Coordinates of C-alpha atoms and ligand atoms in Angstrom, one line a residue:
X71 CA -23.0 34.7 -16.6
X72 CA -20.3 33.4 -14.3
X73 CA -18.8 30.4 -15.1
X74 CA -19.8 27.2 -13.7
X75 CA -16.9 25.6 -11.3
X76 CA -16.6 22.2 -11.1
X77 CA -15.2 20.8 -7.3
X78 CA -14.7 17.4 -6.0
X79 CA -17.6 16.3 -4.0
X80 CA -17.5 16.6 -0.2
X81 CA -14.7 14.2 1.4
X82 CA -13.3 13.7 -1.6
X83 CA -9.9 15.0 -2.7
X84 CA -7.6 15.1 -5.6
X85 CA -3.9 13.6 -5.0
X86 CA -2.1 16.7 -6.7
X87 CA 1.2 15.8 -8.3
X88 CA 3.1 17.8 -5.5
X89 CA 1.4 15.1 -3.1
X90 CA 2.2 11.7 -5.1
X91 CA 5.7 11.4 -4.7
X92 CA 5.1 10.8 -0.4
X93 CA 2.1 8.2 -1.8
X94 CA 4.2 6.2 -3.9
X95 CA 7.0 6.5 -1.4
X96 CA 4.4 4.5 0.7
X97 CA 3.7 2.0 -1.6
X98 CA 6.6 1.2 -2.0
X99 CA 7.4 0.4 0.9
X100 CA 4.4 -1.7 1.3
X101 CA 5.0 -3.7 -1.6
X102 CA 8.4 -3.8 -0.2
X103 CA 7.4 -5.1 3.2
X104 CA 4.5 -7.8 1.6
X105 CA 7.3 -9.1 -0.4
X106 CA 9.7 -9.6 2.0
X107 CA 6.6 -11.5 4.3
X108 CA 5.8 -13.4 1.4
X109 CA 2.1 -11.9 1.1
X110 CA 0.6 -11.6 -2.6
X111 CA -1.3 -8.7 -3.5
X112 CA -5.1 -8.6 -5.2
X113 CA -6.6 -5.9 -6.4
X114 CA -10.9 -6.3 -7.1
X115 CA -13.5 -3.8 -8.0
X116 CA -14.4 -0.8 -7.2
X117 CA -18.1 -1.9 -7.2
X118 CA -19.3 -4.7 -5.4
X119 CA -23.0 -5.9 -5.0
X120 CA -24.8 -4.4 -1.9
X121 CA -26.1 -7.9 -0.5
X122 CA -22.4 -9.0 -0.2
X123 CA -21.7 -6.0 1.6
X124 CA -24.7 -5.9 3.8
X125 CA -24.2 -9.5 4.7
X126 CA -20.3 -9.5 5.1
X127 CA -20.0 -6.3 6.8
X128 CA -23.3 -6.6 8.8
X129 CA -26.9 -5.3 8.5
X130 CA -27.0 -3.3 11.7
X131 CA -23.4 -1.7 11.5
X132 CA -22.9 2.1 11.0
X133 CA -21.0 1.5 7.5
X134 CA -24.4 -0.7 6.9
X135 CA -27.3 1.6 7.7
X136 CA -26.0 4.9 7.3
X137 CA -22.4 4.7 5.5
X138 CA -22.6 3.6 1.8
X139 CA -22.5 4.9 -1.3
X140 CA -25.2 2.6 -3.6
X141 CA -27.1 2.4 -6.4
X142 CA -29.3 0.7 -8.4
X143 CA -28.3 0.2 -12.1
X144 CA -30.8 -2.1 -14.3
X145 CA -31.4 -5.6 -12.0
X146 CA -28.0 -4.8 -10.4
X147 CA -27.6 -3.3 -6.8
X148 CA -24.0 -1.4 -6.6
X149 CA -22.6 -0.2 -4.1
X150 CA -19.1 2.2 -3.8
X151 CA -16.8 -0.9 -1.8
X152 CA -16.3 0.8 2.2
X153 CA -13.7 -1.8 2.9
X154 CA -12.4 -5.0 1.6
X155 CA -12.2 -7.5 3.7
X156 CA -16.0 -8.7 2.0
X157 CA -14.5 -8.6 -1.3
X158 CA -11.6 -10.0 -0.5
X159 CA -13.7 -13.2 0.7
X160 CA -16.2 -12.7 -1.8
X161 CA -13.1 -13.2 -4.4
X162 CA -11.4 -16.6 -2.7
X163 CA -14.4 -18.2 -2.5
X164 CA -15.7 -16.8 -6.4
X165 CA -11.9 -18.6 -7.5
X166 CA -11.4 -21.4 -5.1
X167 CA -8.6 -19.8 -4.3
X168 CA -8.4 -22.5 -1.5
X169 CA -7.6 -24.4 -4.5
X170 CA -3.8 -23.5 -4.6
X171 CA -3.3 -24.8 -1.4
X172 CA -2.0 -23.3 1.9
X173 CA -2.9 -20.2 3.5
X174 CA -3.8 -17.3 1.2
X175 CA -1.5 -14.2 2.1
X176 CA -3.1 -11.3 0.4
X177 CA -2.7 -7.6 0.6
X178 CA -4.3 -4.5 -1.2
X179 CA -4.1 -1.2 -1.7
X180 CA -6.7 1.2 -2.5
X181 CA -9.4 3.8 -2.4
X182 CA -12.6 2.8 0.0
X183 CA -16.0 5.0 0.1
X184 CA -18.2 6.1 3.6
X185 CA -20.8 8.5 3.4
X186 CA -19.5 10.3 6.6
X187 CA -19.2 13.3 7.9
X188 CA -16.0 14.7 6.8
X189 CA -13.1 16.1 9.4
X190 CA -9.5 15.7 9.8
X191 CA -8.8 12.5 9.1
X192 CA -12.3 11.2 7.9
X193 CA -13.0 11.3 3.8
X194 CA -15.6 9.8 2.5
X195 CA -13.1 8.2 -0.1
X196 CA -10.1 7.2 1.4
X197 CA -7.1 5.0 1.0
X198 CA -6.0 1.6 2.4
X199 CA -3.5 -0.5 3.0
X200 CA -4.4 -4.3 4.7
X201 CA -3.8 -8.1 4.4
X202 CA -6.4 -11.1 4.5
X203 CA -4.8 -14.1 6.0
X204 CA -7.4 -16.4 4.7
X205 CA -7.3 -20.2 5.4
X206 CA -5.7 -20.8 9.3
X207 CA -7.1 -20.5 13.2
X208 CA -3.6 -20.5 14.4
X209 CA -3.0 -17.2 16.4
X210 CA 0.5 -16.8 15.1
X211 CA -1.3 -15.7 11.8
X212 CA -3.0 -13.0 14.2
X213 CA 0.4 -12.3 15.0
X214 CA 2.2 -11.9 11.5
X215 CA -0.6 -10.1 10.5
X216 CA -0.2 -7.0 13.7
X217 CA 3.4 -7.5 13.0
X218 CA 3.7 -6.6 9.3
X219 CA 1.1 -3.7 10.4
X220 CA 3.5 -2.3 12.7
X221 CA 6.9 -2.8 10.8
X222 CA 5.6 -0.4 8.1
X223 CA 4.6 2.4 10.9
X224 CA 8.3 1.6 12.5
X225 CA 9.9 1.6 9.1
X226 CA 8.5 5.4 8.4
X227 CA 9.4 6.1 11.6
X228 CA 5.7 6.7 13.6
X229 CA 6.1 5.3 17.2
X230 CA 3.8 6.8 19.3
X231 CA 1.2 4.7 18.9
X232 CA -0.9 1.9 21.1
X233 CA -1.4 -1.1 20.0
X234 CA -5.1 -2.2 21.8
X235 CA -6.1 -6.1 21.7
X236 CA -9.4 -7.6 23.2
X237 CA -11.1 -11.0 21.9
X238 CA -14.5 -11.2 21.0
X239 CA -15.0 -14.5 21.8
X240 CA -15.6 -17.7 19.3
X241 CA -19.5 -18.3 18.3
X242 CA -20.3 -20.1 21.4
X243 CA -18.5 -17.2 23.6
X244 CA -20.5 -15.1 21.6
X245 CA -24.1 -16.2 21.5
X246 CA -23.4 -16.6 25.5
X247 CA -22.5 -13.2 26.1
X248 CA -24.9 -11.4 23.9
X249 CA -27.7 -12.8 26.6
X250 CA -25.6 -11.6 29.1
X251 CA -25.5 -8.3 27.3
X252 CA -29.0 -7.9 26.8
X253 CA -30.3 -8.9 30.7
X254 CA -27.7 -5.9 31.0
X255 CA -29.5 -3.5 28.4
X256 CA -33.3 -4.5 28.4
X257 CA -34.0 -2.4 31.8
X258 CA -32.8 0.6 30.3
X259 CA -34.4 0.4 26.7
X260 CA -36.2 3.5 26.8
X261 CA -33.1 5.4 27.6
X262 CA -30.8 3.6 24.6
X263 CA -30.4 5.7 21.2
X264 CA -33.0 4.7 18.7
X265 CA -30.4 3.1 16.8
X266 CA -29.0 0.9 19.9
X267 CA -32.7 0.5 20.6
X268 CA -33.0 -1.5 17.1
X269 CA -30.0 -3.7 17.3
X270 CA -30.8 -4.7 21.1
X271 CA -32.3 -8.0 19.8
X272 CA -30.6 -9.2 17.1
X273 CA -27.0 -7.8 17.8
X274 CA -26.5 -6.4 21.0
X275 CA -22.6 -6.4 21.0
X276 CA -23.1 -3.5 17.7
X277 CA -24.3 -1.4 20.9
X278 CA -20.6 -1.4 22.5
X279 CA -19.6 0.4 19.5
X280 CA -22.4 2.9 19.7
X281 CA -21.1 6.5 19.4
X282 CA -24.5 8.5 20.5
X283 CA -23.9 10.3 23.4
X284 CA -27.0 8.7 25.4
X285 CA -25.3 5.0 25.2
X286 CA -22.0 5.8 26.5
X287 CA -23.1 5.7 30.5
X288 CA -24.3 2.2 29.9
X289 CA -21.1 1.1 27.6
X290 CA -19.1 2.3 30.1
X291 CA -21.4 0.0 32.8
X292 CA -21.5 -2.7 30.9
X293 CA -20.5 -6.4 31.3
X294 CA -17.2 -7.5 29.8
X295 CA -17.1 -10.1 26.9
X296 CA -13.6 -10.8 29.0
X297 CA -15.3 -12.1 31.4
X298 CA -17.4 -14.5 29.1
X299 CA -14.9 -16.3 26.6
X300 CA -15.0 -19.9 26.7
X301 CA -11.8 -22.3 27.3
X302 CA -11.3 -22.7 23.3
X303 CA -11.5 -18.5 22.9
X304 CA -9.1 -17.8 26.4
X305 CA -6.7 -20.2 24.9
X306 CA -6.6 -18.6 21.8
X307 CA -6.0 -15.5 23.2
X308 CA -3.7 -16.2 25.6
X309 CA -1.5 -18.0 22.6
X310 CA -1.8 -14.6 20.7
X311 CA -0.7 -12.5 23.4
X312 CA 2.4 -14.7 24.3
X313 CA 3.4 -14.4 20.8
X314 CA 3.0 -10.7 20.9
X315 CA 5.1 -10.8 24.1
X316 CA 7.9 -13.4 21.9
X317 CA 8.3 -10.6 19.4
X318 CA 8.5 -7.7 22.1
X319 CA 5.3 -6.1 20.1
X320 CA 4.1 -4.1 23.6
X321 CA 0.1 -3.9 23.6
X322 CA -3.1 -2.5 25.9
X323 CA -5.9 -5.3 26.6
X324 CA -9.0 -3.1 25.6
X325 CA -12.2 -4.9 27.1
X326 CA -14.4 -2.3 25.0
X327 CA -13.1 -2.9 21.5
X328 CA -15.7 -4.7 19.5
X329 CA -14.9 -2.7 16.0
X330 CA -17.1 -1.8 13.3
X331 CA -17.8 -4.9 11.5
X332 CA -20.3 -8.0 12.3
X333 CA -17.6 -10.6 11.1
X334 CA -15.1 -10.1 13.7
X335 CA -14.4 -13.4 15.8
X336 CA -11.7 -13.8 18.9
X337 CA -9.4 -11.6 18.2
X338 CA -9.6 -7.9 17.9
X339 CA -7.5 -5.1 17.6
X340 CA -6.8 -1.8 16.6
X341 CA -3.5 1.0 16.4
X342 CA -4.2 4.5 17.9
X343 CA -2.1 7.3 18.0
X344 CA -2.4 10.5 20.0
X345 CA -0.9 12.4 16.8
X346 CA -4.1 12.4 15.2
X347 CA -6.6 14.0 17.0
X348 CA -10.4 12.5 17.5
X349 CA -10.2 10.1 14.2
X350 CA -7.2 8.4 16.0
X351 CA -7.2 5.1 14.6
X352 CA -4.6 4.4 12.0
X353 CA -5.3 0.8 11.7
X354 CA -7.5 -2.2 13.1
X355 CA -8.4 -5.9 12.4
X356 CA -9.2 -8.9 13.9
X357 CA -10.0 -12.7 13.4
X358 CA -13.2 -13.8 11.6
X359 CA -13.4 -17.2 11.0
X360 CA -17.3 -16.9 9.9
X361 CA -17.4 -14.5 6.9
X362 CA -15.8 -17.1 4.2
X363 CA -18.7 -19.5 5.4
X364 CA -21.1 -16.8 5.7
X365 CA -20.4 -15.4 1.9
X366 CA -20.8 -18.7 0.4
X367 CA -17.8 -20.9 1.5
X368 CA -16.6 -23.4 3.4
X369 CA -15.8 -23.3 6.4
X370 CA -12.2 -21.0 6.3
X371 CA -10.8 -19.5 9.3
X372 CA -9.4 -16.1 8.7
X373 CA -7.7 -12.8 9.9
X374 CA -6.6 -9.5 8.4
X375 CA -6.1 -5.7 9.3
X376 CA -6.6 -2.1 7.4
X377 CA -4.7 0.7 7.6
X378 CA -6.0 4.6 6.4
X379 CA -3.1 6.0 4.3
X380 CA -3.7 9.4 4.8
X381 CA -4.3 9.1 8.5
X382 CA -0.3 7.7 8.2
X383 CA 0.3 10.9 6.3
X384 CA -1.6 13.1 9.1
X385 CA 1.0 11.5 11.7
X386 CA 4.1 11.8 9.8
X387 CA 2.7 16.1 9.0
X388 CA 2.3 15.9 13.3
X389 CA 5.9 13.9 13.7
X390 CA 7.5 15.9 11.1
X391 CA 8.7 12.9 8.8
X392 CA 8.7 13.7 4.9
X393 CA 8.0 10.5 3.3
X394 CA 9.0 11.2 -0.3
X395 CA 10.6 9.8 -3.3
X396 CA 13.4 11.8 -4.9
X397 CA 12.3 13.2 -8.3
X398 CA 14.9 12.9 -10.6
X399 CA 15.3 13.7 -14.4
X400 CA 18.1 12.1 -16.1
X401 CA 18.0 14.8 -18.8
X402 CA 16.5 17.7 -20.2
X403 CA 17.2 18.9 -23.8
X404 CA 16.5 22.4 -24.6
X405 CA 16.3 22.9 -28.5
X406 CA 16.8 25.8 -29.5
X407 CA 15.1 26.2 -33.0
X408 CA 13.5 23.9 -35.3
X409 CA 16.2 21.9 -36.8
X410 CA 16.9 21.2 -33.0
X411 CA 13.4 20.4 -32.1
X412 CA 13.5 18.1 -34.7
X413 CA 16.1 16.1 -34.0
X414 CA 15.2 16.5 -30.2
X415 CA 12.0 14.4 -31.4
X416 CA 13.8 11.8 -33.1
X417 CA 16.6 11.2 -30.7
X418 CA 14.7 11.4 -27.0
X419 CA 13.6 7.6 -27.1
X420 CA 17.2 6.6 -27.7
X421 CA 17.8 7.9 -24.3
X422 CA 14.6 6.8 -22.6
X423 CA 15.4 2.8 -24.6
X424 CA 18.7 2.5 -22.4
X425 CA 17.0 3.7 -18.7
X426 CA 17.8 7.5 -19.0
X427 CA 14.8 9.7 -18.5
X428 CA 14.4 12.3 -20.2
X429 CA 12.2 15.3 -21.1
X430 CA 12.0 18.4 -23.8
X431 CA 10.4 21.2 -24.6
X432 CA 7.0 20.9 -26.4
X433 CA 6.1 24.5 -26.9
X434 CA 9.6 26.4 -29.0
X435 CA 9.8 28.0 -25.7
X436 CA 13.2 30.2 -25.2
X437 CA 16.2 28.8 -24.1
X438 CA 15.8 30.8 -20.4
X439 CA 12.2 29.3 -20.3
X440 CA 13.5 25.7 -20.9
X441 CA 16.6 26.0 -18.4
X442 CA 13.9 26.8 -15.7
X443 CA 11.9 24.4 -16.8
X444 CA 14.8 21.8 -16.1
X445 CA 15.8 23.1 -12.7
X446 CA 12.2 23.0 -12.1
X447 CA 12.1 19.0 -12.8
X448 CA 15.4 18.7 -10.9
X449 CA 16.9 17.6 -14.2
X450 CA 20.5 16.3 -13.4
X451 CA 22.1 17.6 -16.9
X452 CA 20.9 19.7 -20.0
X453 CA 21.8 18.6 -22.8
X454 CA 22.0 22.1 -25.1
X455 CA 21.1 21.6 -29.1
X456 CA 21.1 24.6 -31.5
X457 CA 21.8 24.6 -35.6
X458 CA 25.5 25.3 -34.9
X459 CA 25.6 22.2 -32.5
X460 CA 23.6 20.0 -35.2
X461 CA 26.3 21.7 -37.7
X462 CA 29.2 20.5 -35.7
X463 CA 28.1 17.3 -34.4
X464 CA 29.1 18.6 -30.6
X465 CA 26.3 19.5 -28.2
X466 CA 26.7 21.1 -24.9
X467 CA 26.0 18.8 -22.0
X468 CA 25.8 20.7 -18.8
X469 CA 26.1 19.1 -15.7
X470 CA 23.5 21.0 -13.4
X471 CA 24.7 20.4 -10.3
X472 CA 28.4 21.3 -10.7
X473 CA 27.3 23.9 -12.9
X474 CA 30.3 22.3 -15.6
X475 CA 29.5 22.4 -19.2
X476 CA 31.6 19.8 -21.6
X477 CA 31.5 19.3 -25.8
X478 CA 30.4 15.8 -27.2
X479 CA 29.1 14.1 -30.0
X480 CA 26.1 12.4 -29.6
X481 CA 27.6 8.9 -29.1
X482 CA 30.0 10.5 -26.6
X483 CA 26.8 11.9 -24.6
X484 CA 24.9 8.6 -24.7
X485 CA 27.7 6.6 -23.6
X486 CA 28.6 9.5 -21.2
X487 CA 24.9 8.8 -19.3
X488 CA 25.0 5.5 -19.5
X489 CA 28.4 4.8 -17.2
Ligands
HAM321 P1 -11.7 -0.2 9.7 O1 -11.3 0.0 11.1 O2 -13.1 0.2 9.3 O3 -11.4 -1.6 9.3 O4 -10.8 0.7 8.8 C1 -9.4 0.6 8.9 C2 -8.7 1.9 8.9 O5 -9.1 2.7 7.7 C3 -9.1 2.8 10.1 O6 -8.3 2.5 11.2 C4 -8.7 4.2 9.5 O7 -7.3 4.4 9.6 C5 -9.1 4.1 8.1 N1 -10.4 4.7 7.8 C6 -11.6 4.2 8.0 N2 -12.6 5.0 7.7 C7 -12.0 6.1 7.2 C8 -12.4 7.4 6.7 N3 -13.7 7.7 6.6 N4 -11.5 8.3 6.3 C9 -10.2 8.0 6.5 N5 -9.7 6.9 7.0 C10 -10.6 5.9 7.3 C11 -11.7 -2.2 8.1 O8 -11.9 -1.6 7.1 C12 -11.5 -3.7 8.1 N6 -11.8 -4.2 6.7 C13 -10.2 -4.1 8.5 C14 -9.9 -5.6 8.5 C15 -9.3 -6.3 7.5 N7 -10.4 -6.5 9.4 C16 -10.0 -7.7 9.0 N8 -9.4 -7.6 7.9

């Protein structure tokens, strides 16, 4: 009988250890970047309840009705989280993190789950980066927010992107438009995708982001929330734009952007690059000063963004940029026989207690096998232990990049690595 093989399930993938080195280059530079912004990161579960993410994200959205990964579990509904931006809310208001005063600057990183169809650039678990700015209306938050988005794209180097920026409009904007919409839609019903068909009453802008083919003549057609924002919502917008103009961050005003989520409010945007073929967005957020009310809160103006990680990665593959971090071993020791393995054992930590890092042998493997070995780990020196060395208290310590060999003692070598 063959044996059975286990795989990882569609759209999912393993992060090999060839590939980790570029992912915690990344992070690195993300924690780098939040700190330097002052923005404090939070990390929450993996499973969230399903009502928080049907009400946060929206009944009628895609993620909503045909994305998510849940369960049922006992009396508990869990579902796989697609995003954070719920839990993140779902978490201030659960702490009152209000509580310790000011805006709350936080960023995560981290795996998100969509049941969707898989392709270049689409998993169904995924990585990303983001930041809730949770407690201010003022556009300049809009604007730190699409400004530490695009410092980490310029720091790795990815510039061929477009930045695209609509407002969808306060409540009252909003509610206005959405007849407007509708008068727009209603003749043409029976010609709307089933789908666009269902959320013609109770969320007609969700249409705008339709993707079935039969909606797109009367997306193209249709009215322009543009058109419809009230003083309060221009103003706002026009604020975020000159600040975007201050910092020289160049962007496209996209009247059709509505995104993906219910809770968006004002302002919108979203980073596309041509590197990455149909899945082209590599970020996108936007205002939504509802959701903290909507989950439970008061009344807490908000804004925030989400990156894809391995969308980043595509474009840097496209642009040719190899986002890695050096691996470097301190030292390797090759032991050549048990006397040598033994005190390999009981000396390795001493190296590893002062910063050096440092590997062996764990199989009695010969000494050919072990000096491939370190090469292989890009050890920087050897350090060579047989009976004779033990007998003599020198061991070889081999430089293995100038290829230059010199006798210690043990204290010598230790000090020796720790200059
Ligand atoms: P989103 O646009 O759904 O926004 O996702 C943000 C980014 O995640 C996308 O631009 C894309 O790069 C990546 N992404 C989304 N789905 C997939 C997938 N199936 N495979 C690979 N990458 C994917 C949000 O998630 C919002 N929570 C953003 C936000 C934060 N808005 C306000 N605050």
């Amino acid at each position: 009988m063959p044996k059975t093989q286990y795989t990882t399930h569609l759209g999912m993938v393993d992060i090999l250890p060839d590939e980790s080195p570029k992912w915690r280059a990344l992070e690195a530079i993300i924690h780098e970047e939040a700190t330097k912004f002052d923005f404090e990161e939070i990390r929450t579960p993996i499973l969230e309840q399903t009502e928080l993410i049907k009400r946060g994200v929206g009944q009628l959205t895609d993620i909503v009705t045909k994305e998510i990964f849940a369960f049922t579990k006992g009396d508990s509904n869990y579902v796989l989280r697609p995003e954070l931006t719920a839990p993140v809310v779902r978490s201030f208001v659960q702490h009152t993190l209000a509580q310790r005063g000011g805006v709350q600057k936080l960023y995560y990183i981290g795996p998100m789950f969509r049941a969707e169809r898989p392709q270049k650039g689409r998993q169904r678990q995924f990585h990303q980066f983001g930041l809730e700015l949770i407690g201010t209306d003022n556009p300049l938050a809009d604007v730190e927010c699409i400004t530490f988005m695009m410092r980490i794209y310029q720091r790795i180097g990815i510039k061929n992107f477009t930045l695209k920026l609509n407002s969808v409009g306060d409540p009252e904007s909003r509610e206005g438009y959405k007849d407007v919409l509708r008068k727009y839609l209603q003749p043409h019903f029976d010609q709307l995708s089933e789908l666009s068909q269902k959320r013609l009453e109770k969320n007609p802008m969700r249409i705008l982001d339709s993707k079935e083919p039969e909606d797109q003549e009367f997306i193209k057609n249709a009215p322009m929330i543009s058109d419809h924002l009230n003083e309060e919502s221009k103003q706002h917008f026009e604020s975020v734009k000159s600040y975007l103009d201050m910092r020289g961050i160049e962007y496209v005003i996209d009247p059709l952007l509505v995104r993906g989520m219910d809770y968006y409010t004002k302002t919108a945007f979203e980073l596309t690059s041509s590197d990455l073929g149909s899945q082209d967005a590599l970020a996108g957020g936007g205002r939504y000063d509802l959701l903290v009310e909507e989950i439970g809160g008061q009344p807490t103006p908000a804004v925030g963004f989400a990156a894809g990680m391995e969308r980043l990665f595509i474009a840097c593959e496209e642009l040719g940029i190899e986002l890695t971090e050096p691996k470097s071993l301190d030292l390797y020791i090759v032991s050549l026989g048990e006397n040598a393995r033994n005190w390999a054992i009981q000396n390795i930590h001493q190296f590893r207690e002062t910063g050096v890092s440092a590997s062996m042998d764990y199989q009695a493997r010969s000494m050919k096998a072990q000096m491939k070995e370190a090469n292989r780990e890009n050890a920087r020196f050897t350090l060579i232990v047989g009976d004779n060395e033990l007998e003599t208290g020198k061991l070889v310590l081999r430089n293995m990049l100038e290829s230059e060999e010199q006798l210690l003692s043990f204290e010598e070598v230790f000090s020796y690595l720790n200059e």
